[in-house]
JSON list of C-alpha atoms in Angstrom, two decimals:
[
{"chain": "A", "resi": 140, "resn": "GLY", "atom": "CA", "xyz": [0.00, 0.00, 0.00]},
{"chain": "A", "resi": 141, "resn": "GLN", "atom": "CA", "xyz": [0.89, 3.63, -0.14]},
{"chain": "A", "resi": 142, "resn": "GLN", "atom": "CA", "xyz": [3.54, 4.67, 2.34]},
{"chain": "A", "resi": 143, "resn": "VAL", "atom": "CA", "xyz": [4.86, 8.02, 3.38]},
{"chain": "A", "resi": 144, "resn": "MET", "atom": "CA", "xyz": [8.11, 8.50, 5.22]},
{"chain": "A", "resi": 145, "resn": "GLN", "atom": "CA", "xyz": [8.61, 11.59, 7.30]},
{"chain": "A", "resi": 146, "resn": "ILE", "atom": "CA", "xyz": [12.16, 12.65, 8.19]},
{"chain": "A", "resi": 147, "resn": "PRO", "atom": "CA", "xyz": [13.80, 13.34, 10.49]},
{"chain": "A", "resi": 148, "resn": "GLN", "atom": "CA", "xyz": [12.04, 11.74, 13.45]},
{"chain": "A", "resi": 149, "resn": "TYR", "atom": "CA", "xyz": [13.56, 14.23, 15.86]},
{"chain": "A", "resi": 150, "resn": "GLN", "atom": "CA", "xyz": [15.31, 17.55, 15.49]},
{"chain": "A", "resi": 151, "resn": "HIS", "atom": "CA", "xyz": [16.90, 19.60, 18.21]},
{"chain": "A", "resi": 152, "resn": "VAL", "atom": "CA", "xyz": [17.82, 23.17, 17.28]},
{"chain": "A", "resi": 153, "resn": "GLN", "atom": "CA", "xyz": [19.01, 26.30, 19.01]},
{"chain": "A", "resi": 154, "resn": "GLU", "atom": "CA", "xyz": [16.54, 29.13, 19.00]},
{"chain": "A", "resi": 155, "resn": "GLY", "atom": "CA", "xyz": [17.12, 31.16, 15.86]},
{"chain": "A", "resi": 156, "resn": "GLU", "atom": "CA", "xyz": [18.26, 28.23, 13.73]},
{"chain": "A", "resi": 157, "resn": "ASP", "atom": "CA", "xyz": [16.28, 27.00, 10.77]},
{"chain": "A", "resi": 158, "resn": "PHE", "atom": "CA", "xyz": [14.38, 23.70, 10.67]},
{"chain": "A", "resi": 159, "resn": "THR", "atom": "CA", "xyz": [13.10, 21.54, 7.84]},
{"chain": "A", "resi": 160, "resn": "THR", "atom": "CA", "xyz": [10.98, 18.38, 7.84]},
{"chain": "A", "resi": 161, "resn": "TYR", "atom": "CA", "xyz": [10.33, 16.25, 4.79]},
{"chain": "A", "resi": 162, "resn": "CYS", "atom": "CA", "xyz": [7.48, 14.00, 3.75]},
{"chain": "A", "resi": 163, "resn": "ASN", "atom": "CA", "xyz": [8.36, 11.50, 1.00]},
{"chain": "A", "resi": 164, "resn": "SER", "atom": "CA", "xyz": [6.01, 9.14, -0.79]},
{"chain": "A", "resi": 165, "resn": "SER", "atom": "CA", "xyz": [6.64, 6.24, -3.12]},
{"chain": "A", "resi": 166, "resn": "THR", "atom": "CA", "xyz": [3.52, 7.15, -5.10]},
{"chain": "A", "resi": 167, "resn": "THR", "atom": "CA", "xyz": [1.84, 10.33, -6.30]},
{"chain": "A", "resi": 168, "resn": "LEU", "atom": "CA", "xyz": [-0.23, 12.15, -3.69]},
{"chain": "A", "resi": 169, "resn": "SER", "atom": "CA", "xyz": [-3.47, 13.92, -4.56]},
{"chain": "A", "resi": 170, "resn": "ASN", "atom": "CA", "xyz": [-2.90, 16.50, -1.85]},
{"chain": "A", "resi": 171, "resn": "ILE", "atom": "CA", "xyz": [-0.92, 17.02, 1.31]},
{"chain": "A", "resi": 172, "resn": "GLN", "atom": "CA", "xyz": [-1.78, 18.69, 4.57]},
{"chain": "A", "resi": 173, "resn": "TRP", "atom": "CA", "xyz": [0.52, 19.74, 7.38]},
{"chain": "A", "resi": 174, "resn": "TYR", "atom": "CA", "xyz": [-0.45, 19.76, 11.05]},
{"chain": "A", "resi": 175, "resn": "LYS", "atom": "CA", "xyz": [1.28, 20.81, 14.24]},
{"chain": "A", "resi": 176, "resn": "GLN", "atom": "CA", "xyz": [0.72, 19.07, 17.55]},
{"chain": "A", "resi": 177, "resn": "ARG", "atom": "CA", "xyz": [1.99, 20.69, 20.71]},
{"chain": "A", "resi": 178, "resn": "PRO", "atom": "CA", "xyz": [3.00, 18.38, 23.58]},
{"chain": "A", "resi": 179, "resn": "GLY", "atom": "CA", "xyz": [-0.19, 17.15, 25.23]},
{"chain": "A", "resi": 180, "resn": "GLY", "atom": "CA", "xyz": [-2.34, 18.82, 22.59]},
{"chain": "A", "resi": 181, "resn": "HIS", "atom": "CA", "xyz": [-4.22, 17.84, 19.49]},
{"chain": "A", "resi": 182, "resn": "PRO", "atom": "CA", "xyz": [-3.20, 18.30, 15.84]},
{"chain": "A", "resi": 183, "resn": "VAL", "atom": "CA", "xyz": [-3.85, 21.76, 14.44]},
{"chain": "A", "resi": 184, "resn": "PHE", "atom": "CA", "xyz": [-4.12, 22.35, 10.71]},
{"chain": "A", "resi": 185, "resn": "LEU", "atom": "CA", "xyz": [-1.40, 24.47, 9.14]},
{"chain": "A", "resi": 186, "resn": "ILE", "atom": "CA", "xyz": [-1.80, 24.25, 5.36]},
{"chain": "A", "resi": 187, "resn": "GLN", "atom": "CA", "xyz": [-3.03, 22.19, 2.44]},
{"chain": "A", "resi": 188, "resn": "LEU", "atom": "CA", "xyz": [-1.09, 21.84, -0.83]},
{"chain": "A", "resi": 189, "resn": "VAL", "atom": "CA", "xyz": [-2.75, 20.52, -3.95]},
{"chain": "A", "resi": 190, "resn": "LYS", "atom": "CA", "xyz": [-0.84, 21.68, -7.01]},
{"chain": "A", "resi": 191, "resn": "SER", "atom": "CA", "xyz": [2.41, 20.32, -8.38]},
{"chain": "A", "resi": 192, "resn": "GLY", "atom": "CA", "xyz": [5.32, 22.58, -7.40]},
{"chain": "A", "resi": 193, "resn": "GLU", "atom": "CA", "xyz": [3.15, 24.64, -5.08]},
{"chain": "A", "resi": 194, "resn": "VAL", "atom": "CA", "xyz": [4.88, 26.88, -2.52]},
{"chain": "A", "resi": 195, "resn": "LYS", "atom": "CA", "xyz": [3.01, 28.60, 0.29]},
{"chain": "A", "resi": 196, "resn": "LYS", "atom": "CA", "xyz": [4.29, 30.82, 3.07]},
{"chain": "A", "resi": 197, "resn": "GLN", "atom": "CA", "xyz": [2.91, 31.61, 6.50]},
{"chain": "A", "resi": 198, "resn": "LYS", "atom": "CA", "xyz": [5.16, 34.13, 8.25]},
{"chain": "A", "resi": 199, "resn": "ARG", "atom": "CA", "xyz": [8.30, 32.10, 9.09]},
{"chain": "A", "resi": 200, "resn": "LEU", "atom": "CA", "xyz": [6.89, 28.83, 7.67]},
{"chain": "A", "resi": 201, "resn": "THR", "atom": "CA", "xyz": [7.38, 27.80, 4.04]},
{"chain": "A", "resi": 202, "resn": "PHE", "atom": "CA", "xyz": [5.59, 24.78, 2.59]},
{"chain": "A", "resi": 203, "resn": "GLN", "atom": "CA", "xyz": [6.47, 23.10, -0.68]},
{"chain": "A", "resi": 204, "resn": "PHE", "atom": "CA", "xyz": [4.86, 20.36, -2.75]},
{"chain": "A", "resi": 205, "resn": "GLY", "atom": "CA", "xyz": [7.19, 18.62, -5.18]},
{"chain": "A", "resi": 206, "resn": "GLU", "atom": "CA", "xyz": [6.80, 18.76, -8.93]},
{"chain": "A", "resi": 207, "resn": "ALA", "atom": "CA", "xyz": [6.02, 15.06, -9.05]},
{"chain": "A", "resi": 208, "resn": "LYS", "atom": "CA", "xyz": [3.65, 15.38, -6.06]},
{"chain": "A", "resi": 209, "resn": "LYS", "atom": "CA", "xyz": [5.59, 12.68, -4.24]},
{"chain": "A", "resi": 210, "resn": "ASN", "atom": "CA", "xyz": [7.24, 14.81, -1.62]},
{"chain": "A", "resi": 211, "resn": "SER", "atom": "CA", "xyz": [6.68, 17.86, 0.49]},
{"chain": "A", "resi": 212, "resn": "SER", "atom": "CA", "xyz": [8.62, 19.96, 2.95]},
{"chain": "A", "resi": 213, "resn": "LEU", "atom": "CA", "xyz": [7.99, 22.36, 5.78]},
{"chain": "A", "resi": 214, "resn": "HIS", "atom": "CA", "xyz": [10.72, 24.87, 6.52]},
{"chain": "A", "resi": 215, "resn": "ILE", "atom": "CA", "xyz": [10.78, 27.13, 9.55]},
{"chain": "A", "resi": 216, "resn": "THR", "atom": "CA", "xyz": [13.09, 30.13, 9.47]},
{"chain": "A", "resi": 217, "resn": "ALA", "atom": "CA", "xyz": [14.63, 31.36, 12.71]},
{"chain": "A", "resi": 218, "resn": "THR", "atom": "CA", "xyz": [12.89, 28.95, 15.08]},
{"chain": "A", "resi": 219, "resn": "GLN", "atom": "CA", "xyz": [11.33, 30.18, 18.29]},
{"chain": "A", "resi": 220, "resn": "THR", "atom": "CA", "xyz": [10.44, 28.27, 21.45]},
{"chain": "A", "resi": 221, "resn": "THR", "atom": "CA", "xyz": [6.79, 28.52, 20.40]},
{"chain": "A", "resi": 222, "resn": "ASP", "atom": "CA", "xyz": [7.60, 26.27, 17.42]},
{"chain": "A", "resi": 223, "resn": "VAL", "atom": "CA", "xyz": [8.11, 23.28, 19.74]},
{"chain": "A", "resi": 224, "resn": "GLY", "atom": "CA", "xyz": [5.89, 20.34, 18.86]},
{"chain": "A", "resi": 225, "resn": "THR", "atom": "CA", "xyz": [5.47, 17.51, 16.41]},
{"chain": "A", "resi": 226, "resn": "TYR", "atom": "CA", "xyz": [4.83, 18.29, 12.77]},
{"chain": "A", "resi": 227, "resn": "PHE", "atom": "CA", "xyz": [2.81, 15.77, 10.79]},
{"chain": "A", "resi": 228, "resn": "CYS", "atom": "CA", "xyz": [2.14, 15.52, 7.11]},
{"chain": "A", "resi": 229, "resn": "GLY", "atom": "CA", "xyz": [-1.17, 13.99, 6.15]},
{"chain": "A", "resi": 230, "resn": "TYR", "atom": "CA", "xyz": [-2.14, 12.92, 2.68]},
{"chain": "A", "resi": 231, "resn": "ASN", "atom": "CA", "xyz": [-5.07, 11.84, 0.63]},
{"chain": "A", "resi": 232, "resn": "LYS", "atom": "CA", "xyz": [-7.83, 10.80, 2.93]},
{"chain": "A", "resi": 233, "resn": "LEU", "atom": "CA", "xyz": [-6.10, 11.41, 5.63]},
{"chain": "A", "resi": 234, "resn": "ILE", "atom": "CA", "xyz": [-3.19, 9.18, 6.41]},
{"chain": "A", "resi": 235, "resn": "PHE", "atom": "CA", "xyz": [-0.60, 10.72, 8.67]},
{"chain": "A", "resi": 236, "resn": "GLY", "atom": "CA", "xyz": [3.14, 10.34, 8.61]},
{"chain": "A", "resi": 237, "resn": "ALA", "atom": "CA", "xyz": [4.95, 9.43, 11.82]},
{"chain": "A", "resi": 238, "resn": "GLY", "atom": "CA", "xyz": [5.80, 13.07, 12.47]},
{"chain": "A", "resi": 239, "resn": "THR", "atom": "CA", "xyz": [8.92, 15.08, 13.21]},
{"chain": "A", "resi": 240, "resn": "ARG", "atom": "CA", "xyz": [9.37, 16.16, 16.79]},
{"chain": "A", "resi": 241, "resn": "LEU", "atom": "CA", "xyz": [11.01, 19.57, 17.09]},
{"chain": "A", "resi": 242, "resn": "ALA", "atom": "CA", "xyz": [12.76, 20.72, 20.24]},
{"chain": "A", "resi": 243, "resn": "VAL", "atom": "CA", "xyz": [14.01, 24.31, 20.43]},
{"chain": "A", "resi": 244, "resn": "HIS", "atom": "CA", "xyz": [16.63, 25.24, 22.99]},
{"chain": "A", "resi": 245, "resn": "PRO", "atom": "CA", "xyz": [16.62, 28.88, 24.10]},
{"chain": "B", "resi": 269, "resn": "GLU", "atom": "CA", "xyz": [-17.43, 29.20, 16.75]},
{"chain": "B", "resi": 270, "resn": "ALA", "atom": "CA", "xyz": [-17.40, 26.20, 19.05]},
{"chain": "B", "resi": 271, "resn": "GLY", "atom": "CA", "xyz": [-14.79, 23.55, 18.32]},
{"chain": "B", "resi": 272, "resn": "VAL", "atom": "CA", "xyz": [-15.04, 19.78, 18.25]},
{"chain": "B", "resi": 273, "resn": "ALA", "atom": "CA", "xyz": [-16.18, 18.48, 21.63]},
{"chain": "B", "resi": 274, "resn": "GLN", "atom": "CA", "xyz": [-15.17, 15.11, 23.03]},
{"chain": "B", "resi": 275, "resn": "SER", "atom": "CA", "xyz": [-15.94, 13.31, 26.24]},
{"chain": "B", "resi": 276, "resn": "PRO", "atom": "CA", "xyz": [-14.72, 11.94, 28.48]},
{"chain": "B", "resi": 277, "resn": "ARG", "atom": "CA", "xyz": [-11.23, 13.47, 28.44]},
{"chain": "B", "resi": 278, "resn": "TYR", "atom": "CA", "xyz": [-9.72, 10.59, 30.38]},
{"chain": "B", "resi": 279, "resn": "LYS", "atom": "CA", "xyz": [-10.78, 7.01, 30.98]},
{"chain": "B", "resi": 280, "resn": "ILE", "atom": "CA", "xyz": [-9.11, 4.18, 32.85]},
{"chain": "B", "resi": 281, "resn": "ILE", "atom": "CA", "xyz": [-10.53, 0.68, 32.50]},
{"chain": "B", "resi": 282, "resn": "GLU", "atom": "CA", "xyz": [-9.40, -2.88, 32.96]},
{"chain": "B", "resi": 283, "resn": "LYS", "atom": "CA", "xyz": [-8.87, -5.20, 30.03]},
{"chain": "B", "resi": 284, "resn": "ARG", "atom": "CA", "xyz": [-11.97, -6.96, 28.78]},
{"chain": "B", "resi": 285, "resn": "GLN", "atom": "CA", "xyz": [-14.18, -4.07, 29.94]},
{"chain": "B", "resi": 286, "resn": "SER", "atom": "CA", "xyz": [-16.17, -1.91, 27.55]},
{"chain": "B", "resi": 287, "resn": "VAL", "atom": "CA", "xyz": [-15.79, 1.80, 26.92]},
{"chain": "B", "resi": 288, "resn": "ALA", "atom": "CA", "xyz": [-17.50, 4.43, 24.79]},
{"chain": "B", "resi": 289, "resn": "PHE", "atom": "CA", "xyz": [-16.36, 7.81, 23.58]},
{"chain": "B", "resi": 290, "resn": "TRP", "atom": "CA", "xyz": [-18.53, 10.65, 22.36]},
{"chain": "B", "resi": 291, "resn": "CYS", "atom": "CA", "xyz": [-17.82, 13.35, 19.79]},
{"chain": "B", "resi": 292, "resn": "ASN", "atom": "CA", "xyz": [-19.78, 16.40, 18.74]},
{"chain": "B", "resi": 293, "resn": "PRO", "atom": "CA", "xyz": [-18.33, 17.94, 15.57]},
{"chain": "B", "resi": 294, "resn": "ILE", "atom": "CA", "xyz": [-18.39, 21.56, 14.49]},
{"chain": "B", "resi": 295, "resn": "SER", "atom": "CA", "xyz": [-21.88, 22.54, 13.39]},
{"chain": "B", "resi": 296, "resn": "GLY", "atom": "CA", "xyz": [-22.38, 22.04, 9.68]},
{"chain": "B", "resi": 297, "resn": "HIS", "atom": "CA", "xyz": [-19.38, 19.76, 9.17]},
{"chain": "B", "resi": 298, "resn": "ALA", "atom": "CA", "xyz": [-20.43, 16.83, 7.04]},
{"chain": "B", "resi": 299, "resn": "THR", "atom": "CA", "xyz": [-17.34, 14.70, 7.55]},
{"chain": "B", "resi": 300, "resn": "LEU", "atom": "CA", "xyz": [-16.34, 13.17, 10.85]},
{"chain": "B", "resi": 301, "resn": "TYR", "atom": "CA", "xyz": [-13.23, 11.12, 11.62]},
{"chain": "B", "resi": 302, "resn": "TRP", "atom": "CA", "xyz": [-12.07, 8.95, 14.50]},
{"chain": "B", "resi": 303, "resn": "TYR", "atom": "CA", "xyz": [-8.34, 8.47, 14.96]},
{"chain": "B", "resi": 304, "resn": "GLN", "atom": "CA", "xyz": [-6.27, 6.40, 17.35]},
{"chain": "B", "resi": 305, "resn": "GLN", "atom": "CA", "xyz": [-2.97, 7.97, 18.39]},
{"chain": "B", "resi": 306, "resn": "ILE", "atom": "CA", "xyz": [-0.55, 5.78, 20.26]},
{"chain": "B", "resi": 307, "resn": "LEU", "atom": "CA", "xyz": [2.16, 7.63, 22.16]},
{"chain": "B", "resi": 308, "resn": "GLY", "atom": "CA", "xyz": [4.97, 8.72, 19.86]},
{"chain": "B", "resi": 309, "resn": "GLN", "atom": "CA", "xyz": [3.08, 7.92, 16.65]},
{"chain": "B", "resi": 310, "resn": "GLY", "atom": "CA", "xyz": [0.98, 9.80, 14.15]},
{"chain": "B", "resi": 311, "resn": "PRO", "atom": "CA", "xyz": [-2.82, 9.56, 14.31]},
{"chain": "B", "resi": 312, "resn": "LYS", "atom": "CA", "xyz": [-4.20, 6.44, 12.65]},
{"chain": "B", "resi": 313, "resn": "LEU", "atom": "CA", "xyz": [-7.55, 6.77, 10.93]},
{"chain": "B", "resi": 314, "resn": "LEU", "atom": "CA", "xyz": [-10.10, 4.31, 12.31]},
{"chain": "B", "resi": 315, "resn": "ILE", "atom": "CA", "xyz": [-13.27, 5.38, 10.58]},
{"chain": "B", "resi": 316, "resn": "GLN", "atom": "CA", "xyz": [-14.57, 8.23, 8.45]},
{"chain": "B", "resi": 317, "resn": "PHE", "atom": "CA", "xyz": [-18.21, 9.29, 8.11]},
{"chain": "B", "resi": 318, "resn": "GLN", "atom": "CA", "xyz": [-19.80, 11.48, 5.49]},
{"chain": "B", "resi": 319, "resn": "ASN", "atom": "CA", "xyz": [-23.04, 12.66, 7.11]},
{"chain": "B", "resi": 320, "resn": "ASN", "atom": "CA", "xyz": [-24.34, 9.42, 8.67]},
{"chain": "B", "resi": 321, "resn": "GLY", "atom": "CA", "xyz": [-22.76, 7.06, 6.15]},
{"chain": "B", "resi": 322, "resn": "VAL", "atom": "CA", "xyz": [-19.41, 5.29, 6.51]},
{"chain": "B", "resi": 323, "resn": "VAL", "atom": "CA", "xyz": [-16.84, 6.33, 3.89]},
{"chain": "B", "resi": 324, "resn": "ASP", "atom": "CA", "xyz": [-13.89, 4.31, 5.15]},
{"chain": "B", "resi": 325, "resn": "ASP", "atom": "CA", "xyz": [-13.59, 1.85, 8.03]},
{"chain": "B", "resi": 326, "resn": "SER", "atom": "CA", "xyz": [-10.83, -0.31, 6.58]},
{"chain": "B", "resi": 327, "resn": "GLN", "atom": "CA", "xyz": [-8.57, 0.14, 9.62]},
{"chain": "B", "resi": 328, "resn": "LEU", "atom": "CA", "xyz": [-11.25, -0.30, 12.27]},
{"chain": "B", "resi": 329, "resn": "PRO", "atom": "CA", "xyz": [-10.79, -3.58, 14.21]},
{"chain": "B", "resi": 330, "resn": "LYS", "atom": "CA", "xyz": [-14.38, -4.58, 13.74]},
{"chain": "B", "resi": 331, "resn": "ASP", "atom": "CA", "xyz": [-14.24, -7.54, 16.10]},
{"chain": "B", "resi": 332, "resn": "ARG", "atom": "CA", "xyz": [-14.03, -5.13, 19.02]},
{"chain": "B", "resi": 333, "resn": "PHE", "atom": "CA", "xyz": [-14.52, -1.58, 17.76]},
{"chain": "B", "resi": 334, "resn": "SER", "atom": "CA", "xyz": [-17.75, -0.06, 16.54]},
{"chain": "B", "resi": 335, "resn": "ALA", "atom": "CA", "xyz": [-18.81, 3.46, 15.68]},
{"chain": "B", "resi": 336, "resn": "GLU", "atom": "CA", "xyz": [-21.98, 5.18, 14.69]},
{"chain": "B", "resi": 337, "resn": "ARG", "atom": "CA", "xyz": [-23.09, 8.62, 13.66]},
{"chain": "B", "resi": 338, "resn": "LEU", "atom": "CA", "xyz": [-26.82, 8.70, 14.00]},
{"chain": "B", "resi": 339, "resn": "LYS", "atom": "CA", "xyz": [-28.58, 11.65, 12.37]},
{"chain": "B", "resi": 340, "resn": "GLY", "atom": "CA", "xyz": [-25.29, 12.76, 10.81]},
{"chain": "B", "resi": 341, "resn": "VAL", "atom": "CA", "xyz": [-24.24, 14.90, 13.77]},
{"chain": "B", "resi": 342, "resn": "ASP", "atom": "CA", "xyz": [-22.56, 13.52, 16.86]},
{"chain": "B", "resi": 343, "resn": "SER", "atom": "CA", "xyz": [-20.83, 10.18, 16.98]},
{"chain": "B", "resi": 344, "resn": "THR", "atom": "CA", "xyz": [-19.85, 7.45, 19.41]},
{"chain": "B", "resi": 345, "resn": "LEU", "atom": "CA", "xyz": [-16.92, 5.05, 19.25]},
{"chain": "B", "resi": 346, "resn": "LYS", "atom": "CA", "xyz": [-17.10, 1.89, 21.34]},
{"chain": "B", "resi": 347, "resn": "ILE", "atom": "CA", "xyz": [-14.55, -0.71, 22.29]},
{"chain": "B", "resi": 348, "resn": "GLN", "atom": "CA", "xyz": [-15.79, -4.04, 23.56]},
{"chain": "B", "resi": 349, "resn": "PRO", "atom": "CA", "xyz": [-13.84, -5.77, 25.01]},
{"chain": "B", "resi": 350, "resn": "ALA", "atom": "CA", "xyz": [-10.78, -3.59, 25.51]},
{"chain": "B", "resi": 351, "resn": "LYS", "atom": "CA", "xyz": [-7.22, -4.92, 25.25]},
{"chain": "B", "resi": 352, "resn": "LEU", "atom": "CA", "xyz": [-4.03, -3.53, 26.72]},
{"chain": "B", "resi": 353, "resn": "GLU", "atom": "CA", "xyz": [-2.88, -2.38, 23.27]},
{"chain": "B", "resi": 354, "resn": "ASP", "atom": "CA", "xyz": [-5.94, -0.14, 22.98]},
{"chain": "B", "resi": 355, "resn": "SER", "atom": "CA", "xyz": [-4.31, 2.31, 25.37]},
{"chain": "B", "resi": 356, "resn": "ALA", "atom": "CA", "xyz": [-4.04, 5.48, 23.31]},
{"chain": "B", "resi": 357, "resn": "VAL", "atom": "CA", "xyz": [-5.57, 8.88, 22.71]},
{"chain": "B", "resi": 358, "resn": "TYR", "atom": "CA", "xyz": [-8.74, 8.72, 20.62]},
{"chain": "B", "resi": 359, "resn": "LEU", "atom": "CA", "xyz": [-9.12, 11.83, 18.53]},
{"chain": "B", "resi": 360, "resn": "CYS", "atom": "CA", "xyz": [-12.25, 12.98, 16.79]},
{"chain": "B", "resi": 361, "resn": "ALA", "atom": "CA", "xyz": [-12.02, 15.44, 13.92]},
{"chain": "B", "resi": 362, "resn": "SER", "atom": "CA", "xyz": [-14.47, 17.05, 11.56]},
{"chain": "B", "resi": 363, "resn": "SER", "atom": "CA", "xyz": [-14.26, 18.86, 8.27]},
{"chain": "B", "resi": 364, "resn": "LEU", "atom": "CA", "xyz": [-16.69, 20.83, 6.17]},
{"chain": "B", "resi": 365, "resn": "VAL", "atom": "CA", "xyz": [-16.31, 18.46, 3.23]},
{"chain": "B", "resi": 366, "resn": "LEU", "atom": "CA", "xyz": [-14.15, 15.46, 2.35]},
{"chain": "B", "resi": 367, "resn": "ALA", "atom": "CA", "xyz": [-10.40, 16.17, 2.04]},
{"chain": "B", "resi": 368, "resn": "SER", "atom": "CA", "xyz": [-10.64, 19.68, 3.48]},
{"chain": "B", "resi": 369, "resn": "GLU", "atom": "CA", "xyz": [-9.04, 21.10, 6.60]},
{"chain": "B", "resi": 370, "resn": "GLN", "atom": "CA", "xyz": [-9.71, 18.94, 9.65]},
{"chain": "B", "resi": 371, "resn": "PHE", "atom": "CA", "xyz": [-10.49, 20.36, 13.07]},
{"chain": "B", "resi": 372, "resn": "PHE", "atom": "CA", "xyz": [-9.54, 18.08, 15.93]},
{"chain": "B", "resi": 373, "resn": "GLY", "atom": "CA", "xyz": [-11.11, 17.72, 19.33]},
{"chain": "B", "resi": 374, "resn": "PRO", "atom": "CA", "xyz": [-9.02, 17.53, 22.52]},
{"chain": "B", "resi": 375, "resn": "GLY", "atom": "CA", "xyz": [-9.10, 13.73, 22.49]},
{"chain": "B", "resi": 376, "resn": "THR", "atom": "CA", "xyz": [-9.89, 11.05, 25.04]},
{"chain": "B", "resi": 377, "resn": "ARG", "atom": "CA", "xyz": [-6.91, 9.44, 26.72]},
{"chain": "B", "resi": 378, "resn": "LEU", "atom": "CA", "xyz": [-7.70, 5.77, 27.35]},
{"chain": "B", "resi": 379, "resn": "THR", "atom": "CA", "xyz": [-5.63, 3.65, 29.69]},
{"chain": "B", "resi": 380, "resn": "VAL", "atom": "CA", "xyz": [-6.32, -0.09, 29.73]},
{"chain": "B", "resi": 381, "resn": "LEU", "atom": "CA", "xyz": [-4.90, -1.89, 32.76]}
]
């Protein structure tokens, strides 16, 4: 069946450093959504990407959908302690990746 | 606008007991989802409803799990009998239409002893 790998599993950064998480699929995805889950919280929707090569920005967050619609990335510029949490990609109907846990050290 | 409501927030039961969770989605949302999230993992879709019809229940362990969404509004998820490996957070989410942004409830944390 369709599988999506999300990397890295964990990322520790110093506050102010950049962070990127990747979602890679072996097959073409119809769409991709990104969610953030704070420790002890529930997933919160960030963005949905549908078009090949699509790039969307939300303040310090940049989301990309690959040309082949098989991969996606979330990039955070100049991380802050408020960025701490686990970032999940979800695709198609929705199936979630395993997530990337981000820790930010002040 | 009120969010997705779930109850109870926490539940502790012994194995082989039964348990039920309740979810009230955002008003007007046609699609409702139940997820199981085991600690350290991503949410796993158990069942998806469109109004009061089941769209996908391929990952629902039907020998012990059941769910219904009567009248196309709120929903219940039941486990009978529970096993130790059912310990997880059960998340309910709703969306306006299929494949659109999902709004999650706070979840029910189930511990099976």
